[in-house]
JSON list of C-alpha atoms in Angstrom, two decimals:
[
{"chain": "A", "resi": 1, "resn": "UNK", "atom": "CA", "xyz": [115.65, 60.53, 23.20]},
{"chain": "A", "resi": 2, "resn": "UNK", "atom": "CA", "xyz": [117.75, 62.35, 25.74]},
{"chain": "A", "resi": 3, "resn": "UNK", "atom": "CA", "xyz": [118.59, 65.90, 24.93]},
{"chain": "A", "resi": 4, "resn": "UNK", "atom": "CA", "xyz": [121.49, 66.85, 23.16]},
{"chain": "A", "resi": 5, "resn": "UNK", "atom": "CA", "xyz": [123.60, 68.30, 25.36]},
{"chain": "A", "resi": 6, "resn": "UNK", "atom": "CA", "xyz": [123.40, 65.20, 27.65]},
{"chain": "A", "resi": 7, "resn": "UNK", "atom": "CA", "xyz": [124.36, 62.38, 25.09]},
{"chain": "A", "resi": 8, "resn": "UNK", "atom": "CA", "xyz": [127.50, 65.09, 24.50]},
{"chain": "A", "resi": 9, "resn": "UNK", "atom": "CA", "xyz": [128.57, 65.07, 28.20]},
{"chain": "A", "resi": 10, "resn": "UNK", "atom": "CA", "xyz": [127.38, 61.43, 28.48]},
{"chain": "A", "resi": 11, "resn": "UNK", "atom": "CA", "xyz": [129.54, 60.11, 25.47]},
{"chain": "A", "resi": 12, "resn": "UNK", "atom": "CA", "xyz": [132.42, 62.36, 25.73]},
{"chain": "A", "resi": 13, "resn": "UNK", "atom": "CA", "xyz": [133.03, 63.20, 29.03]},
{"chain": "A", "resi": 14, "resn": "UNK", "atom": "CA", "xyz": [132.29, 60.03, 31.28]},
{"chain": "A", "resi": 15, "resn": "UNK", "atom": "CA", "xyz": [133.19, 57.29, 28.65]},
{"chain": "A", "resi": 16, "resn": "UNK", "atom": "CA", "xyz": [136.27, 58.95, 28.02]},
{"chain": "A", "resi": 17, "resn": "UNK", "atom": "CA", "xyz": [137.21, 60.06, 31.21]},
{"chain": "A", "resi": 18, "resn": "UNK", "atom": "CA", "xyz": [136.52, 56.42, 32.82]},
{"chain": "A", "resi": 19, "resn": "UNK", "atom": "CA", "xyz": [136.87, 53.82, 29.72]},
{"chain": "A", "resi": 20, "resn": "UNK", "atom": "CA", "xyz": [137.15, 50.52, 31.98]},
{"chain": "A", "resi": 21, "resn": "UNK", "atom": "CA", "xyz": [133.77, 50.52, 33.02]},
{"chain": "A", "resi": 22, "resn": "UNK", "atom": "CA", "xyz": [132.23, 47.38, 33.43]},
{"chain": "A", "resi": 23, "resn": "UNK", "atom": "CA", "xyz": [128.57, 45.47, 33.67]},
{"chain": "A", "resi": 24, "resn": "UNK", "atom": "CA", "xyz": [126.72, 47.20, 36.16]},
{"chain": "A", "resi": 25, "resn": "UNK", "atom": "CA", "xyz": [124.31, 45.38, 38.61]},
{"chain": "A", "resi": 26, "resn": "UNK", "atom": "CA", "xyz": [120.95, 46.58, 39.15]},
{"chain": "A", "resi": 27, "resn": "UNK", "atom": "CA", "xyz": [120.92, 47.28, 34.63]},
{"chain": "A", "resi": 28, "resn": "UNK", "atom": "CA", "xyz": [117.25, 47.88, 34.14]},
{"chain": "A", "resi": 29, "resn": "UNK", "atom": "CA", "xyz": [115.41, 45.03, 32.78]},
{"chain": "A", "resi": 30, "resn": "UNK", "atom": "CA", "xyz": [114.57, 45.12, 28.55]},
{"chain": "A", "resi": 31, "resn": "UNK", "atom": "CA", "xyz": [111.17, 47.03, 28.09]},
{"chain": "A", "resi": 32, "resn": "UNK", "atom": "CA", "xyz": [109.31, 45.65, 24.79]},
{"chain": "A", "resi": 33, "resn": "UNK", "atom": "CA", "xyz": [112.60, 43.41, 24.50]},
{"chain": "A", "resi": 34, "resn": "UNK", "atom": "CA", "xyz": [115.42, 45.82, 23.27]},
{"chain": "A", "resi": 35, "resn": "UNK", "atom": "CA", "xyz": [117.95, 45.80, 26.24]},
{"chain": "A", "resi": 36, "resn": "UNK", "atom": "CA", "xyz": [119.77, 48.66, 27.69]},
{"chain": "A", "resi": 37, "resn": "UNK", "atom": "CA", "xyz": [122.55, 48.60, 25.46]},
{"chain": "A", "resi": 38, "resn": "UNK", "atom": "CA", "xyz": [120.64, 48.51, 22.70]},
{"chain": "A", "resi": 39, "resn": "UNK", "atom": "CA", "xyz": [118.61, 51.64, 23.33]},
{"chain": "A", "resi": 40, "resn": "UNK", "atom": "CA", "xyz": [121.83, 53.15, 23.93]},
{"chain": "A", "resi": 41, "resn": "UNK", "atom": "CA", "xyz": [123.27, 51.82, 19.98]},
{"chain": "A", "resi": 42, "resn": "UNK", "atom": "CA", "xyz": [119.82, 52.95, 18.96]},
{"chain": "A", "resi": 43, "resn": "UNK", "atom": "CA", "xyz": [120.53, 56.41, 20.50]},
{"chain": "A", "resi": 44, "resn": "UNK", "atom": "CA", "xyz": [123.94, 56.65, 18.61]},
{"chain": "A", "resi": 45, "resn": "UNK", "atom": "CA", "xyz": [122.35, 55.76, 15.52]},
{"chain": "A", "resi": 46, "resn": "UNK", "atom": "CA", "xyz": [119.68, 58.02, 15.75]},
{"chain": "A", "resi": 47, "resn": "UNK", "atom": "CA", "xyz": [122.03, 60.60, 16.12]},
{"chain": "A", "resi": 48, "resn": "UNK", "atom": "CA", "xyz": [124.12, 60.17, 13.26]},
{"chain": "A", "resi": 49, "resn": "UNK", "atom": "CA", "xyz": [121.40, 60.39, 11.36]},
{"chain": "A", "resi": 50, "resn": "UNK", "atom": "CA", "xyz": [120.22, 57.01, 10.60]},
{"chain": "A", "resi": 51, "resn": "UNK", "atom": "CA", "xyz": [116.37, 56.15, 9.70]},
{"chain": "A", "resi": 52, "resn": "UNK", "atom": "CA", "xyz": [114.16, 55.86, 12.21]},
{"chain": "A", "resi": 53, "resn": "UNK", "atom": "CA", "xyz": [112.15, 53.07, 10.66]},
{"chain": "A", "resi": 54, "resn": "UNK", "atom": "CA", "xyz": [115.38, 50.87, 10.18]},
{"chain": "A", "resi": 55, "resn": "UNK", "atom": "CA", "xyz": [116.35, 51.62, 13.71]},
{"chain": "A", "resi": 56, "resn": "UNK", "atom": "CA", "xyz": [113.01, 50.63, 14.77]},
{"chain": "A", "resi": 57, "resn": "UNK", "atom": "CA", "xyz": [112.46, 47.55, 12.42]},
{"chain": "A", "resi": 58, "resn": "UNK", "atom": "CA", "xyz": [115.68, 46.44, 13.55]},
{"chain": "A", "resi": 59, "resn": "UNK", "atom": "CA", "xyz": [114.51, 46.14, 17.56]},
{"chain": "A", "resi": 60, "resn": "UNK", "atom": "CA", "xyz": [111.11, 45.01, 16.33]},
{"chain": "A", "resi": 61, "resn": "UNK", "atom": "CA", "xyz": [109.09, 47.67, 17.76]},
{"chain": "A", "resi": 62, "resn": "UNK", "atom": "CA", "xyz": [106.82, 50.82, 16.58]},
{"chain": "A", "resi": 63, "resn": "UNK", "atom": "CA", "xyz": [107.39, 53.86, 17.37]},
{"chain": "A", "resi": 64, "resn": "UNK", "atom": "CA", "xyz": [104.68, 54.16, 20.42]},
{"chain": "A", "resi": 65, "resn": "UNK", "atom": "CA", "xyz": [106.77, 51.02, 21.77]},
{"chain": "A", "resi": 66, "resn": "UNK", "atom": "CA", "xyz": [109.89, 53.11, 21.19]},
{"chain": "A", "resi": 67, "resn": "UNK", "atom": "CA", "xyz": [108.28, 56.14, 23.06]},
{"chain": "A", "resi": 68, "resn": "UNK", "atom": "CA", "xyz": [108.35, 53.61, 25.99]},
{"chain": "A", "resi": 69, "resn": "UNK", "atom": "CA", "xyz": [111.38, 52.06, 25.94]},
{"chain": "A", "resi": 70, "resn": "UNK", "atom": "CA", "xyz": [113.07, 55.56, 26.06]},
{"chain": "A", "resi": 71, "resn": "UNK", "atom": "CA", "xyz": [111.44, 56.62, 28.05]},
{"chain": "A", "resi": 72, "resn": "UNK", "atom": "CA", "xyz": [111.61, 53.67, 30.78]},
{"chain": "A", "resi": 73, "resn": "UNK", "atom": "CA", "xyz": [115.30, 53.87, 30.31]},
{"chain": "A", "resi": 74, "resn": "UNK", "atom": "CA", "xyz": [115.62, 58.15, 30.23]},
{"chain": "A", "resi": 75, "resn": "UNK", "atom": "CA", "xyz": [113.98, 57.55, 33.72]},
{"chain": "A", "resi": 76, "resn": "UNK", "atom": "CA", "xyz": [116.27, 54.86, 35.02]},
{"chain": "A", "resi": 77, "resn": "UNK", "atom": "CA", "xyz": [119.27, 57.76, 34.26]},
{"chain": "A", "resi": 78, "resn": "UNK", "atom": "CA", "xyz": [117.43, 60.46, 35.54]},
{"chain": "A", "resi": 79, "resn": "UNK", "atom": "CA", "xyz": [117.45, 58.02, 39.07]},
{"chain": "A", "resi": 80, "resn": "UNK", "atom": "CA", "xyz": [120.89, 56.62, 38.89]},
{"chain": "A", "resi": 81, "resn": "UNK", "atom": "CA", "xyz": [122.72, 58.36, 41.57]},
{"chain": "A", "resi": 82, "resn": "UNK", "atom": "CA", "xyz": [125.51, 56.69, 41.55]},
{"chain": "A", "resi": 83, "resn": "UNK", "atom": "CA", "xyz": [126.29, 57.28, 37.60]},
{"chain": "A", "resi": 84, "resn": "UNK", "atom": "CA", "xyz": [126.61, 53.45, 37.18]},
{"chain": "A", "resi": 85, "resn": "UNK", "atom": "CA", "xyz": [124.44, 53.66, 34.30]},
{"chain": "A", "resi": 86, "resn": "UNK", "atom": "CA", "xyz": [125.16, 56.93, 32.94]},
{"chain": "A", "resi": 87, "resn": "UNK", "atom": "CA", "xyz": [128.89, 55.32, 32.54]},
{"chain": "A", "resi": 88, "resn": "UNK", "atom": "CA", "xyz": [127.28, 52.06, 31.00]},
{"chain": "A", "resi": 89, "resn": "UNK", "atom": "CA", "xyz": [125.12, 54.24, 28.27]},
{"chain": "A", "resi": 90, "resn": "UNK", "atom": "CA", "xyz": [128.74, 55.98, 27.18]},
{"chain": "A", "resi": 91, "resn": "UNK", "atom": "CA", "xyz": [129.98, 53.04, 26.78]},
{"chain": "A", "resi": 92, "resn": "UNK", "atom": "CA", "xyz": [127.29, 51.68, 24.52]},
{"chain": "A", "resi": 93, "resn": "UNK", "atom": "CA", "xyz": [126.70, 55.12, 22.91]},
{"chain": "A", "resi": 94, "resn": "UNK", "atom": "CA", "xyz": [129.79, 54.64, 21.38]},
{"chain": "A", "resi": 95, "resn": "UNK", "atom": "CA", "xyz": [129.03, 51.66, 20.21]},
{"chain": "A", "resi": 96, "resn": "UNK", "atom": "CA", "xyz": [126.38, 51.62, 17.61]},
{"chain": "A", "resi": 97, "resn": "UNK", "atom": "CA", "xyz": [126.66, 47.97, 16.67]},
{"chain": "A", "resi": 98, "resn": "UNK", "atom": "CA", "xyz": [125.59, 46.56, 20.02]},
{"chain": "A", "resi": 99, "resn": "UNK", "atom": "CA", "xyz": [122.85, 43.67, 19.90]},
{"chain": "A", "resi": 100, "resn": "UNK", "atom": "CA", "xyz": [121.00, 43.71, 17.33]},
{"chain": "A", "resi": 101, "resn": "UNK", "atom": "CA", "xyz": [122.34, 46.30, 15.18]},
{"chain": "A", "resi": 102, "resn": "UNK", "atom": "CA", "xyz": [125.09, 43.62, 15.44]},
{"chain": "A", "resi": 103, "resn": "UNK", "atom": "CA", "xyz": [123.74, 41.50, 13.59]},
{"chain": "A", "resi": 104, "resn": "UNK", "atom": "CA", "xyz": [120.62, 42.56, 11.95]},
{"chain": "A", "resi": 105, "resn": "UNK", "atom": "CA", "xyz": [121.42, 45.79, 10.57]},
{"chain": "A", "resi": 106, "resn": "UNK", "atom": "CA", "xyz": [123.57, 47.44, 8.34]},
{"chain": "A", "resi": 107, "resn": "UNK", "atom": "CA", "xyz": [127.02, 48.02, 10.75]},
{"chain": "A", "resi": 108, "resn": "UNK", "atom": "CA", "xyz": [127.87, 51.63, 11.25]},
{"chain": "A", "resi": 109, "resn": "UNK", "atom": "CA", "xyz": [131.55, 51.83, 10.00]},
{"chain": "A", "resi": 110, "resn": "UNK", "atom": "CA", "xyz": [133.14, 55.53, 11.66]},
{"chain": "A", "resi": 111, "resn": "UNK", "atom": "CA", "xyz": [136.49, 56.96, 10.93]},
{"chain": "A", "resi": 112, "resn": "UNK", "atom": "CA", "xyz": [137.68, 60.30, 12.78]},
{"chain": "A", "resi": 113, "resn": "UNK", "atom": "CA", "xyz": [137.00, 63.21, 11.09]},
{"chain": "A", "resi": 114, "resn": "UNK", "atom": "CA", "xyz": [138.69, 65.26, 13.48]},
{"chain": "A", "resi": 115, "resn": "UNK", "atom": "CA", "xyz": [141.64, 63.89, 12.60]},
{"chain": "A", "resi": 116, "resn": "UNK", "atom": "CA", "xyz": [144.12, 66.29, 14.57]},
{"chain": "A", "resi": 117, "resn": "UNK", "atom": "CA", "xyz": [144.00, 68.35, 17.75]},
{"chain": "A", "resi": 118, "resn": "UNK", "atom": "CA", "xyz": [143.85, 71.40, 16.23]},
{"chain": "A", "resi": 119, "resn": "UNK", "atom": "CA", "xyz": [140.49, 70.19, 14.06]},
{"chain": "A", "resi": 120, "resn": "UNK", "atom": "CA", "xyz": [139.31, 69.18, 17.96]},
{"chain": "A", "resi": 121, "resn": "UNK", "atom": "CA", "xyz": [140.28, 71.67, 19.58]},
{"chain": "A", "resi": 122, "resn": "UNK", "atom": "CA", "xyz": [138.53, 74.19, 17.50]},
{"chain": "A", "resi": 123, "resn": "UNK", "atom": "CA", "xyz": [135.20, 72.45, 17.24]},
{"chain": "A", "resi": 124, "resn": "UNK", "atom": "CA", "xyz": [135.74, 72.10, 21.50]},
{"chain": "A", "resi": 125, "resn": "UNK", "atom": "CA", "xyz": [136.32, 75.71, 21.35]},
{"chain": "A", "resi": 126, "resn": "UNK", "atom": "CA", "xyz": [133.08, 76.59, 19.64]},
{"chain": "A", "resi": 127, "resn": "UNK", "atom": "CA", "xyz": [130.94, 74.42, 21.59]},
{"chain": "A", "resi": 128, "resn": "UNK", "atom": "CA", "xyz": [132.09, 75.94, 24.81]},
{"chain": "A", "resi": 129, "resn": "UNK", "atom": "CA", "xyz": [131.81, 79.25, 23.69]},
{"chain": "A", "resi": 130, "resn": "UNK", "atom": "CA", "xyz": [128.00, 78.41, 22.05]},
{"chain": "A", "resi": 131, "resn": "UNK", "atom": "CA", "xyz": [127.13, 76.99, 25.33]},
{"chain": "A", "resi": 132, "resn": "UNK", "atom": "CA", "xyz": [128.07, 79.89, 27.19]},
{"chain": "A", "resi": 133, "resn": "UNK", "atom": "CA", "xyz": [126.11, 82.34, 24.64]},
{"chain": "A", "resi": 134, "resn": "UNK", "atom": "CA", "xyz": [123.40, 79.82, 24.76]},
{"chain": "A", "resi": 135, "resn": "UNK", "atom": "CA", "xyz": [123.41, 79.01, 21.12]},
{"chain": "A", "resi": 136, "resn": "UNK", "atom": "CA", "xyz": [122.14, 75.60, 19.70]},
{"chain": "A", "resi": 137, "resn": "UNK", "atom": "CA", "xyz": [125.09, 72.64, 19.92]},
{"chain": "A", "resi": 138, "resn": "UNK", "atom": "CA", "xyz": [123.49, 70.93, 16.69]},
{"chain": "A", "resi": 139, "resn": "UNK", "atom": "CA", "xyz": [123.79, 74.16, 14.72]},
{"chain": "A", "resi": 140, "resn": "UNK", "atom": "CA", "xyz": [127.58, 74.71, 15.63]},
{"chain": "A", "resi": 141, "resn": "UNK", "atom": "CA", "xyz": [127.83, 70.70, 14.83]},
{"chain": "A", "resi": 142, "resn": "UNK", "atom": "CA", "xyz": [126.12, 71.01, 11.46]},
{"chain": "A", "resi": 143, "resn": "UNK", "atom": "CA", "xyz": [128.76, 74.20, 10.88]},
{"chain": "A", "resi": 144, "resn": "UNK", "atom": "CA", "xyz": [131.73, 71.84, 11.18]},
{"chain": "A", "resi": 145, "resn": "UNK", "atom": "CA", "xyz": [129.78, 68.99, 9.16]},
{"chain": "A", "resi": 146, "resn": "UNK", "atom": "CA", "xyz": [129.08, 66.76, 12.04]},
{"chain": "A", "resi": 147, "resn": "UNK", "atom": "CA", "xyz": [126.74, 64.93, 13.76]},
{"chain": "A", "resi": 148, "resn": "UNK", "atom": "CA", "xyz": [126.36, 64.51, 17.51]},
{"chain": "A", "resi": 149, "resn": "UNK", "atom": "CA", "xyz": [127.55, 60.60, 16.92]},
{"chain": "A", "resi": 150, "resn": "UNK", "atom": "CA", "xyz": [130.50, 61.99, 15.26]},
{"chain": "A", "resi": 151, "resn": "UNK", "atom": "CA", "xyz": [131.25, 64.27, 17.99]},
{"chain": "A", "resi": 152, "resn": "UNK", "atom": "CA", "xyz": [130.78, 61.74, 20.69]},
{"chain": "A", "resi": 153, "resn": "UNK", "atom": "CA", "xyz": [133.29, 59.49, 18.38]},
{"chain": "A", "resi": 154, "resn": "UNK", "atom": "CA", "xyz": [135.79, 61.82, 17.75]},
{"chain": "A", "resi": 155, "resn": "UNK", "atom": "CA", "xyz": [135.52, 64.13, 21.01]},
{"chain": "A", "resi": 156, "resn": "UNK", "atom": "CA", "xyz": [136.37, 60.21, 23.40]},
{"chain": "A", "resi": 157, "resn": "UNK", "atom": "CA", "xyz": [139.21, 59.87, 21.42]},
{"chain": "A", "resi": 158, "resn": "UNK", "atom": "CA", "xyz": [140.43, 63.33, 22.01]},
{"chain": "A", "resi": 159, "resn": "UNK", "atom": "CA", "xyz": [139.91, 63.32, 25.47]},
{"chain": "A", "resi": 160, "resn": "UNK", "atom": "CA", "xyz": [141.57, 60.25, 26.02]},
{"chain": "A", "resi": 161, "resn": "UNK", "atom": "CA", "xyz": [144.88, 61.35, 24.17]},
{"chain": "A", "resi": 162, "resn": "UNK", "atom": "CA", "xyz": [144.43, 64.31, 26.69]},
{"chain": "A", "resi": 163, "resn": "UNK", "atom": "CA", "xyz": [144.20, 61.63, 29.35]},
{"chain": "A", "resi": 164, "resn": "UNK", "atom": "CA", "xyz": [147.00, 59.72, 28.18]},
{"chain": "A", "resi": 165, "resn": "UNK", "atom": "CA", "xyz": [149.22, 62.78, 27.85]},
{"chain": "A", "resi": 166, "resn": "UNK", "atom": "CA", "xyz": [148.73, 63.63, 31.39]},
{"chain": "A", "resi": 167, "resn": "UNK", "atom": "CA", "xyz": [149.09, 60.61, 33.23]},
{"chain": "A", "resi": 168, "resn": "UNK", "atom": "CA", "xyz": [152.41, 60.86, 31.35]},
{"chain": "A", "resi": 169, "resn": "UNK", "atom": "CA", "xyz": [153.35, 63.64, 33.20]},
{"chain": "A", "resi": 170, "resn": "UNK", "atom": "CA", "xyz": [154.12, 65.56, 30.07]},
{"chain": "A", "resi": 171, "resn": "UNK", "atom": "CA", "xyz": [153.39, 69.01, 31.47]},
{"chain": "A", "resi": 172, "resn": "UNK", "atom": "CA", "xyz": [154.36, 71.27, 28.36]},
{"chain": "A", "resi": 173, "resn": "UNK", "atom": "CA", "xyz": [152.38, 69.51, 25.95]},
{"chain": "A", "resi": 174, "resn": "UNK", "atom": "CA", "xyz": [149.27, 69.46, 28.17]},
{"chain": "A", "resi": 175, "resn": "UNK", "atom": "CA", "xyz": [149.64, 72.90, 28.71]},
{"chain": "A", "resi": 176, "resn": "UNK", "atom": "CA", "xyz": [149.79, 73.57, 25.32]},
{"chain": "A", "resi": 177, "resn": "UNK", "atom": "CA", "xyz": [147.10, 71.56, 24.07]},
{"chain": "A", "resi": 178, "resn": "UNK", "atom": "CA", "xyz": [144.54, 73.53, 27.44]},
{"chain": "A", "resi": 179, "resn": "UNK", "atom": "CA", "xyz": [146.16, 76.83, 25.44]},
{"chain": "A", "resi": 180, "resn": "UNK", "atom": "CA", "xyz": [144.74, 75.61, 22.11]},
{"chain": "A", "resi": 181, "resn": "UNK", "atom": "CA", "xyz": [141.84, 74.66, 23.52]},
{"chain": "A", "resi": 182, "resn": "UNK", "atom": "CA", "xyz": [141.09, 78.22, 25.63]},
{"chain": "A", "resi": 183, "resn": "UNK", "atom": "CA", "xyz": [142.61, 80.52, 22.04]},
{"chain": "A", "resi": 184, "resn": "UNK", "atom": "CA", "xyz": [139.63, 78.49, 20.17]},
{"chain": "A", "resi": 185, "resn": "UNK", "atom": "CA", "xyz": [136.94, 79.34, 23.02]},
{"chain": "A", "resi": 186, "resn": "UNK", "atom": "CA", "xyz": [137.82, 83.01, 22.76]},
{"chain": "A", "resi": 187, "resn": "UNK", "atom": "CA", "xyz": [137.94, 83.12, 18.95]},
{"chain": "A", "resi": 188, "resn": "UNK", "atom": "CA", "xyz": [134.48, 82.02, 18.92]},
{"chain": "A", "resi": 189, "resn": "UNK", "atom": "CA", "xyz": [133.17, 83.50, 22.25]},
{"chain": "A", "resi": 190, "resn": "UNK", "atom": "CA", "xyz": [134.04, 86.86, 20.23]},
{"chain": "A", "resi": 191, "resn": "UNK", "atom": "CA", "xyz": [132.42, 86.09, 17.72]},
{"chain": "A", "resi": 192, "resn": "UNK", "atom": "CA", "xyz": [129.03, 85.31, 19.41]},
{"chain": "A", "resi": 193, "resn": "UNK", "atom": "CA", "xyz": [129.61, 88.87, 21.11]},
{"chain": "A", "resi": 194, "resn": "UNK", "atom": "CA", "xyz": [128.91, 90.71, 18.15]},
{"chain": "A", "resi": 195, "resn": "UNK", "atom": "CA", "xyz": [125.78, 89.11, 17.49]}
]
């Protein structure tokens, strides 16, 4: 699957930051018959933890077929210059019940467990300050008892309220919300200091 520190700027940063994205041409054809989209679901579902083997009996494939189909795809976003795809994989990262999983498998149900800005702003903090001290994203997500489908989840809503909020031209609040956000990062970036 593709690392995770890609699916985290993948489903947070360019779904959120550019929601209205629509069908791309040029979507790469289905390899061993699971589509784009669904690799994508497949992806989310993998990261939140899901079986494997329900994933794959779902999409009707093994796990050498699997191997392929990510890979084919992984390939087709490594080569997409123009992000088209990288936008459309968001999209359907963030959407687990795509396809199949639609309607074959059990439907993942998710609800926010960030629930306010100060819970996201505070996991946001310690995953910029882990990157920066190169420290593993999964550990500081298994700290806050989350998974990287959770984070993508939770972390596109957040950054679309921060989107909102500025296109509303409500200066203070974004300012204090980008103050939150930097007193977390330096809380934590302390903290991996001492180590």
């Amino acid at each position: 699957m593709l690392d995770l520190k890609t699916a985290f700027l993948i489903a947070t940063l360019l779904f959120a930051a550019n929601p209205t994205v629509t069908q791309a041409e040029g979507l790469p054809q289905p390899v061993h018959g699971v589509t784009f989209e669904e690799w994508a679901a497949a992806a989310a579902r993998l990261a939140d933890n899901r079986d494997k083997s329900e994933v794959l009996k779902t999409l009707a494939i093994d796990d050498a077929a699997f191997e392929e189909v990510n890979s084919t795809f992984t390939q087709a976003l490594k080569d997409d210059k123009d992000f088209k795809l990288i936008n459309l994989y968001g999209q359907a990262f963030s959407n687990p019940n795509a396809g199949r999983f639609g309607t074959g498998a059990a439907p993942v149900e998710y609800q926010r467990k960030l629930v306010t800005f100060d819970d996201y702003a505070r996991l946001y903090g310690h995953m910029e300050a882990a990157s920066k001290a190169g420290a593993d994203p999964q550990a500081v997500l298994a700290e806050h008892g989350l998974t990287v489908f959770e984070y993508s989840q939770d972390g596109a809503y957040w950054v679309q309220k921060m989107r909102e909020q500025s296109l509303s031209g409500d200066t203070a609040a974004i300012n204090a919300w980008n103050a939150e956000l930097a007193r977390y990062e330096a809380e934590y970036a302390a903290r991996y200091a001492k180590k």
